[in-house]
Coordinates of C-alpha atoms in Angstrom, one line a residue:
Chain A
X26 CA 20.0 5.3 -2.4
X27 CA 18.1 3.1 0.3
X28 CA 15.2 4.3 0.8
X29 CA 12.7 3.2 3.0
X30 CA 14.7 0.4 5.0
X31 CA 13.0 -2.5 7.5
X32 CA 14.7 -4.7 9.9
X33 CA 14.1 -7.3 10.4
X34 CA 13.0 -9.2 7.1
X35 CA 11.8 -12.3 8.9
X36 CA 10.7 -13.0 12.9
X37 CA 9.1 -15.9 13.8
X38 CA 7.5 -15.4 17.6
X39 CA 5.9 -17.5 20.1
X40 CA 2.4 -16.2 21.4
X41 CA 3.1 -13.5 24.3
X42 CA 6.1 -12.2 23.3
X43 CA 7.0 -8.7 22.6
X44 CA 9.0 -7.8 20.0
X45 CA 9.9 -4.1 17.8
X46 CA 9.4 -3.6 14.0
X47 CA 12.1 -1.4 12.8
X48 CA 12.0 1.7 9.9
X49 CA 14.3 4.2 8.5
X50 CA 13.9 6.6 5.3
X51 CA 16.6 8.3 4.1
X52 CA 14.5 10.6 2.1
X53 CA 13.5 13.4 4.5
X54 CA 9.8 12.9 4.1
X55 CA 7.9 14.2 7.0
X56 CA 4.9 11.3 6.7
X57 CA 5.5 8.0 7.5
X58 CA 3.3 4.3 7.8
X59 CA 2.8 1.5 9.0
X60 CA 0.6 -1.2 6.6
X61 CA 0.1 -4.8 7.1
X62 CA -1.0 -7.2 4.2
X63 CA -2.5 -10.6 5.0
X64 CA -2.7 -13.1 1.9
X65 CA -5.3 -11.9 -0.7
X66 CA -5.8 -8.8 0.7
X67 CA -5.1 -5.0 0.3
X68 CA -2.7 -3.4 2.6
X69 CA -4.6 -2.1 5.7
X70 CA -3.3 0.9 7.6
X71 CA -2.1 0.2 11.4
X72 CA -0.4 3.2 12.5
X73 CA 0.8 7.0 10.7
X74 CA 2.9 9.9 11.2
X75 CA 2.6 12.9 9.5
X76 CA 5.2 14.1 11.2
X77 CA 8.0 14.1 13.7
X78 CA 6.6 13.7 17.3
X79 CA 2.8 12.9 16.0
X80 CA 1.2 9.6 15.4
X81 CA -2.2 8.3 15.0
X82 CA -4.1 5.3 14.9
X83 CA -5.2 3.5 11.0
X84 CA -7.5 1.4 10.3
X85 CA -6.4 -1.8 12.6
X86 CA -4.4 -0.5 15.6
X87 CA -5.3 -2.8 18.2
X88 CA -2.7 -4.9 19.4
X89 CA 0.4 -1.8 18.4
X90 CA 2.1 1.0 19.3
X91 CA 4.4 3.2 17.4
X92 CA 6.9 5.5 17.7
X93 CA 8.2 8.3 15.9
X94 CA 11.6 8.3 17.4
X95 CA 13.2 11.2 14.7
X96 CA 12.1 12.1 11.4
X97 CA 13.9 9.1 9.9
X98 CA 12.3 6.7 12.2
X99 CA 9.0 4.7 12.9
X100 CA 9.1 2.1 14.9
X101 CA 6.5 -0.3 15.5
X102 CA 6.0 -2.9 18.2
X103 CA 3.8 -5.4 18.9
X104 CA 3.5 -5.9 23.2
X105 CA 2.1 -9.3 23.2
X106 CA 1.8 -11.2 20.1
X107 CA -1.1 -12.5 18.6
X108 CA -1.4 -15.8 16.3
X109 CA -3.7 -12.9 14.4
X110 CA -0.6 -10.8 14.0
X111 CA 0.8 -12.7 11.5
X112 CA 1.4 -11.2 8.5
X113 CA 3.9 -8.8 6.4
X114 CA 4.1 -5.4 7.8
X115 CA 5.4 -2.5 5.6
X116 CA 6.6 0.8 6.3
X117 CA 6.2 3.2 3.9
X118 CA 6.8 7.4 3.8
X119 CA 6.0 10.1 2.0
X120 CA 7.1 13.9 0.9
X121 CA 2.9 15.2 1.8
X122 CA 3.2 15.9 5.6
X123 CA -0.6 14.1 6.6
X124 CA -1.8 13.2 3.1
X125 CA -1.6 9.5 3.8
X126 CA -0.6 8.5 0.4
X127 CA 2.2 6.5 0.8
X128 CA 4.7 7.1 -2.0
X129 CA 7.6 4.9 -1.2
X130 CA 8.1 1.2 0.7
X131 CA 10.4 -1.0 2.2
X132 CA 10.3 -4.7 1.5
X133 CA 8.4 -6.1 4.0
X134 CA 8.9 -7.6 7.4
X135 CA 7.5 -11.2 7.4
X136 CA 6.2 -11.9 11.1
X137 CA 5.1 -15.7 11.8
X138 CA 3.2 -15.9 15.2
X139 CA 3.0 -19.8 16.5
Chain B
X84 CA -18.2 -3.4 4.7
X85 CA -15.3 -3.4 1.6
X86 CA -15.4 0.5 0.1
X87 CA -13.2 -0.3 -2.9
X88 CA -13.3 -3.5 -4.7
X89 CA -10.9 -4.5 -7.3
X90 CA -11.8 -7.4 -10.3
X91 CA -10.2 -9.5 -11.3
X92 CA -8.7 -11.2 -9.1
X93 CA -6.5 -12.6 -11.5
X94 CA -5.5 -11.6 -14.9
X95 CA -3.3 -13.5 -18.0
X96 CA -2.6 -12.0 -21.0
X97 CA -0.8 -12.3 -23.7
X98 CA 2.6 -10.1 -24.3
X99 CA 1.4 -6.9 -26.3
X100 CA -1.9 -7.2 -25.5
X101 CA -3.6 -4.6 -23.1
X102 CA -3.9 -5.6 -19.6
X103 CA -7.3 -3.9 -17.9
X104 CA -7.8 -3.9 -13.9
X105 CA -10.8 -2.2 -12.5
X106 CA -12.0 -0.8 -9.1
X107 CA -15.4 0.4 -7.8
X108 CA -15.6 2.2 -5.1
X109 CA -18.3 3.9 -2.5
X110 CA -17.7 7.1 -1.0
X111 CA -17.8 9.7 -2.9
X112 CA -15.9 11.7 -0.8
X113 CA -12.2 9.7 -2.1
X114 CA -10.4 12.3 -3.3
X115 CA -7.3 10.5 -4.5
X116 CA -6.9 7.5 -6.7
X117 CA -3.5 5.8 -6.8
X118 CA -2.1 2.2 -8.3
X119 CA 0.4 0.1 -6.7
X120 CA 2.7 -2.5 -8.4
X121 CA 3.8 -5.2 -6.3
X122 CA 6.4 -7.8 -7.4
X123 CA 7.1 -11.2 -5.0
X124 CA 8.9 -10.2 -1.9
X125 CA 9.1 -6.5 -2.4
X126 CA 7.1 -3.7 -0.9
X127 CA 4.1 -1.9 -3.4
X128 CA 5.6 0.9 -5.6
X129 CA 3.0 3.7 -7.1
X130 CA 3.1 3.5 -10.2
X131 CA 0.3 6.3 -11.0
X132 CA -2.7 8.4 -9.8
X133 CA -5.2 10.1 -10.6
X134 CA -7.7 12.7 -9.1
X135 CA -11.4 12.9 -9.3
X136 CA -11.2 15.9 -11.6
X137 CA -9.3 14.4 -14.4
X138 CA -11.5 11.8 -17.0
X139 CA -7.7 10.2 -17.3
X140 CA -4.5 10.4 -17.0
X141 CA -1.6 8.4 -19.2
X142 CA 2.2 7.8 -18.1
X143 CA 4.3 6.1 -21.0
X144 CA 2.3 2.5 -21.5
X145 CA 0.1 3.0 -18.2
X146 CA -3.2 4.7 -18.1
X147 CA -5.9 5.6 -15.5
X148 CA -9.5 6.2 -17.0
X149 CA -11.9 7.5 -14.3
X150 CA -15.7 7.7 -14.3
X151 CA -16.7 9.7 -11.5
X152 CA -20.3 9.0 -12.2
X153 CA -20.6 5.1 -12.1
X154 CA -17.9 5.6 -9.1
X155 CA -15.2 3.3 -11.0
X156 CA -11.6 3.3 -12.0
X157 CA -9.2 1.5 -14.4
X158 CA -5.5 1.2 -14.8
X159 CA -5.0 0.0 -18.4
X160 CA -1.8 -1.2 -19.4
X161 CA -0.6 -0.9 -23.3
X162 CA 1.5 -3.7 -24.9
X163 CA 2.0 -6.0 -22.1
X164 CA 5.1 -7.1 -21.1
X165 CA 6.6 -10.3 -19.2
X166 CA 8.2 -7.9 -16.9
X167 CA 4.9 -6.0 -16.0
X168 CA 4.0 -9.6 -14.5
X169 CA 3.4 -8.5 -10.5
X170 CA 0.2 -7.7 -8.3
X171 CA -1.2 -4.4 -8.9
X172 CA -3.6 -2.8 -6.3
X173 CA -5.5 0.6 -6.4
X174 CA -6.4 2.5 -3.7
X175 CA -8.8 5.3 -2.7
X176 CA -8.3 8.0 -0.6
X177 CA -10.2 10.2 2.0
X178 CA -9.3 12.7 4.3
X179 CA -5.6 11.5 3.4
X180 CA -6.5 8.2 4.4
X181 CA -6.3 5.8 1.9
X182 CA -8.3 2.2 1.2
X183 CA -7.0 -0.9 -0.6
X184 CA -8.9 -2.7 -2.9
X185 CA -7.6 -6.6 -2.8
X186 CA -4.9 -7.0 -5.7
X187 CA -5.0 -8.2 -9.4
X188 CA -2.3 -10.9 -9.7
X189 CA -1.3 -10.1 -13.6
X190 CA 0.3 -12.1 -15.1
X191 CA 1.8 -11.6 -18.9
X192 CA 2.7 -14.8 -21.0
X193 CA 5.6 -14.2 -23.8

């Protein structure tokens, strides 16, 4: 039982560079997430999707884009990196379509920007 | 401007003792109030919740005590273990969206 998968689990990127954060639940929960946690701090919403062909912006969206490519997937990408993007990004879903209380995550992608 | 924040920021204790994290909070319009468990290089887990109805709420040697009044929360933790040893965040929620306070690193000597 996977769960809430991410690829990949470690990038490092030069500034400028694009690059797409990968997601997949196999749970078939209709809401889905995208967090990032910088050291000492909470997890701070980017990007959601309460459902298949719907996103909206979090907390800290500047800088990302998502897609919702099925209800399995949320992919998020990052167009030009940012030495302020560094950090560990999660993906997390949940059963509650729009409730915005993430119930399960993946492990993490760490993302180094130089 | 913070609208949830979490003391200690660190926490020892001793195996079988009680482990208390708290969490205040600002809007009173937070609806839902859930806590995370995070161990090294894994993603957070809830581990319980509560809502702003219920005075508490227990699950096995975890348990939420909520004051609606002095706008504060608590996740208690019974008889302490090594293995409970992780960073544990609450949260708050409005409108479905939810707020992080900063993390207690816990950590329980045997």
């Amino acid at each position: 039982n996977a769960g809430v998968t991410q690829t990949p689990k470690f990038q490092v990127l030069k500034t400028g560079q694009s690059m797409t954060l990968q997601c997949a639940q196999d749970m078939n929960h209709n809401s889905m997430y995208w967090y990032r946690q910088d050291p000492g701090m909470g997890l701070r919403l980017i990007y959601y999707s309460a459902s298949e062909g719907t996103t909206d912006k979090g907390e800290v969206p500047n800088g990302y884009n998502v897609s919702r490519l099925n209800k399995r997937e949320f992919s998020l990408r990052l167009e030009s990196a940012a030495p302020s993007q560094t950090s560990v990004y999660f993906c997390a879903s949940s059963a509650d379509r729009g409730s915005h209380q993430p119930q399960h995550f993946g492990d993490g992608t760490r993302l180094s920007i130089l | 401007q913070q609208q949830v924040k979490q003391s200690p920021q660190s926490l020892i204790v001793q195996k079988g003792g009680i482990s208390i994290i708290n969490c205040a909070y600002e809007n009173t319009a937070f609806d839902y109030f859930p806590w995370y468990q995070q161990f090294p290089g894994k993603g957070p887990a809830l581990l319980i919740a509560i809502r702003p109805d219920v005075s508490e709420k227990k699950e096995g040697r975890f348990t939420i005590s909520f004051n609606k009044s002095a706008k504060q929360f608590s996740l208690h933790i019974m008889d302490s273990q090594p293995g409970d040893s992780a960073t544990y965040f609450c949260a708050a929620t409005v409108a479905g969206k939810s707020t992080f306070g900063d993390g207690t690193t816990l950590t329980v000597k045997p």
